[in-house]
Short mmCIF file of N, CA and C in Angstrom, two decimals:
data_model
loop_
_atom_site.label_atom_id
_atom_site.label_comp_id
_atom_site.label_asym_id
_atom_site.label_seq_id
_atom_site.Cartn_x
_atom_site.Cartn_y
_atom_site.Cartn_z
N ALA A 1 -30.36 -2.22 -34.13
CA ALA A 1 -30.65 -2.26 -35.57
C ALA A 1 -29.36 -2.13 -36.36
N ASP A 2 -29.35 -2.80 -37.50
CA ASP A 2 -28.17 -2.75 -38.37
C ASP A 2 -28.37 -1.64 -39.40
N ALA A 3 -27.60 -0.58 -39.29
CA ALA A 3 -27.75 0.57 -40.18
C ALA A 3 -27.46 0.22 -41.63
N LYS A 4 -26.75 -0.89 -41.87
CA LYS A 4 -26.43 -1.30 -43.24
C LYS A 4 -27.64 -1.93 -43.94
N LYS A 5 -28.64 -2.32 -43.15
CA LYS A 5 -29.82 -2.94 -43.74
C LYS A 5 -30.76 -1.87 -44.30
N THR A 6 -31.42 -2.22 -45.37
CA THR A 6 -32.44 -1.33 -45.91
C THR A 6 -33.71 -1.47 -45.08
N PRO A 7 -34.63 -0.51 -45.18
CA PRO A 7 -35.90 -0.64 -44.45
C PRO A 7 -36.61 -1.95 -44.77
N GLN A 8 -36.53 -2.39 -46.03
CA GLN A 8 -37.18 -3.65 -46.40
C GLN A 8 -36.53 -4.83 -45.69
N GLN A 9 -35.20 -4.81 -45.59
CA GLN A 9 -34.51 -5.90 -44.90
C GLN A 9 -34.85 -5.90 -43.42
N GLN A 10 -34.97 -4.71 -42.85
CA GLN A 10 -35.34 -4.61 -41.44
C GLN A 10 -36.75 -5.15 -41.24
N PHE A 11 -37.66 -4.80 -42.15
CA PHE A 11 -39.03 -5.30 -42.08
C PHE A 11 -39.04 -6.81 -42.19
N ASP A 12 -38.30 -7.35 -43.17
CA ASP A 12 -38.24 -8.80 -43.36
C ASP A 12 -37.73 -9.49 -42.11
N ALA A 13 -36.71 -8.92 -41.48
CA ALA A 13 -36.13 -9.52 -40.28
C ALA A 13 -37.15 -9.53 -39.14
N LEU A 14 -37.86 -8.42 -38.96
CA LEU A 14 -38.87 -8.34 -37.90
C LEU A 14 -40.02 -9.29 -38.18
N TRP A 15 -40.45 -9.34 -39.44
CA TRP A 15 -41.56 -10.20 -39.83
C TRP A 15 -41.19 -11.66 -39.61
N ALA A 16 -39.99 -12.03 -40.05
CA ALA A 16 -39.52 -13.41 -39.88
C ALA A 16 -39.42 -13.76 -38.40
N ALA A 17 -38.90 -12.84 -37.61
CA ALA A 17 -38.78 -13.06 -36.17
C ALA A 17 -40.16 -13.25 -35.55
N GLY A 18 -41.14 -12.49 -36.02
CA GLY A 18 -42.50 -12.62 -35.51
C GLY A 18 -43.07 -13.99 -35.81
N ILE A 19 -42.82 -14.49 -37.02
CA ILE A 19 -43.32 -15.81 -37.40
C ILE A 19 -42.66 -16.87 -36.53
N VAL A 20 -41.36 -16.75 -36.33
CA VAL A 20 -40.60 -17.74 -35.56
C VAL A 20 -41.05 -17.77 -34.11
N THR A 21 -41.28 -16.61 -33.53
CA THR A 21 -41.62 -16.54 -32.12
C THR A 21 -43.12 -16.71 -31.88
N GLY A 22 -43.91 -16.51 -32.93
CA GLY A 22 -45.35 -16.57 -32.79
C GLY A 22 -45.97 -15.23 -32.43
N TYR A 23 -45.15 -14.18 -32.40
CA TYR A 23 -45.64 -12.83 -32.12
C TYR A 23 -45.27 -11.92 -33.29
N PRO A 24 -46.20 -11.71 -34.24
CA PRO A 24 -45.91 -10.95 -35.47
C PRO A 24 -45.59 -9.47 -35.24
N ASP A 25 -45.73 -8.97 -34.03
CA ASP A 25 -45.33 -7.61 -33.70
C ASP A 25 -46.01 -6.55 -34.58
N GLY A 26 -47.32 -6.72 -34.80
CA GLY A 26 -48.06 -5.69 -35.51
C GLY A 26 -48.06 -5.85 -37.02
N PHE A 27 -47.24 -6.75 -37.53
CA PHE A 27 -47.22 -6.97 -38.97
C PHE A 27 -48.18 -8.10 -39.33
#
């Protein structure tokens, strides 16, 4: 994880990754 990112940015990154991979990871 990138400590410079805000929680919202981390959420956005995980959410986007979930959409791209097809696995939303609980979101």
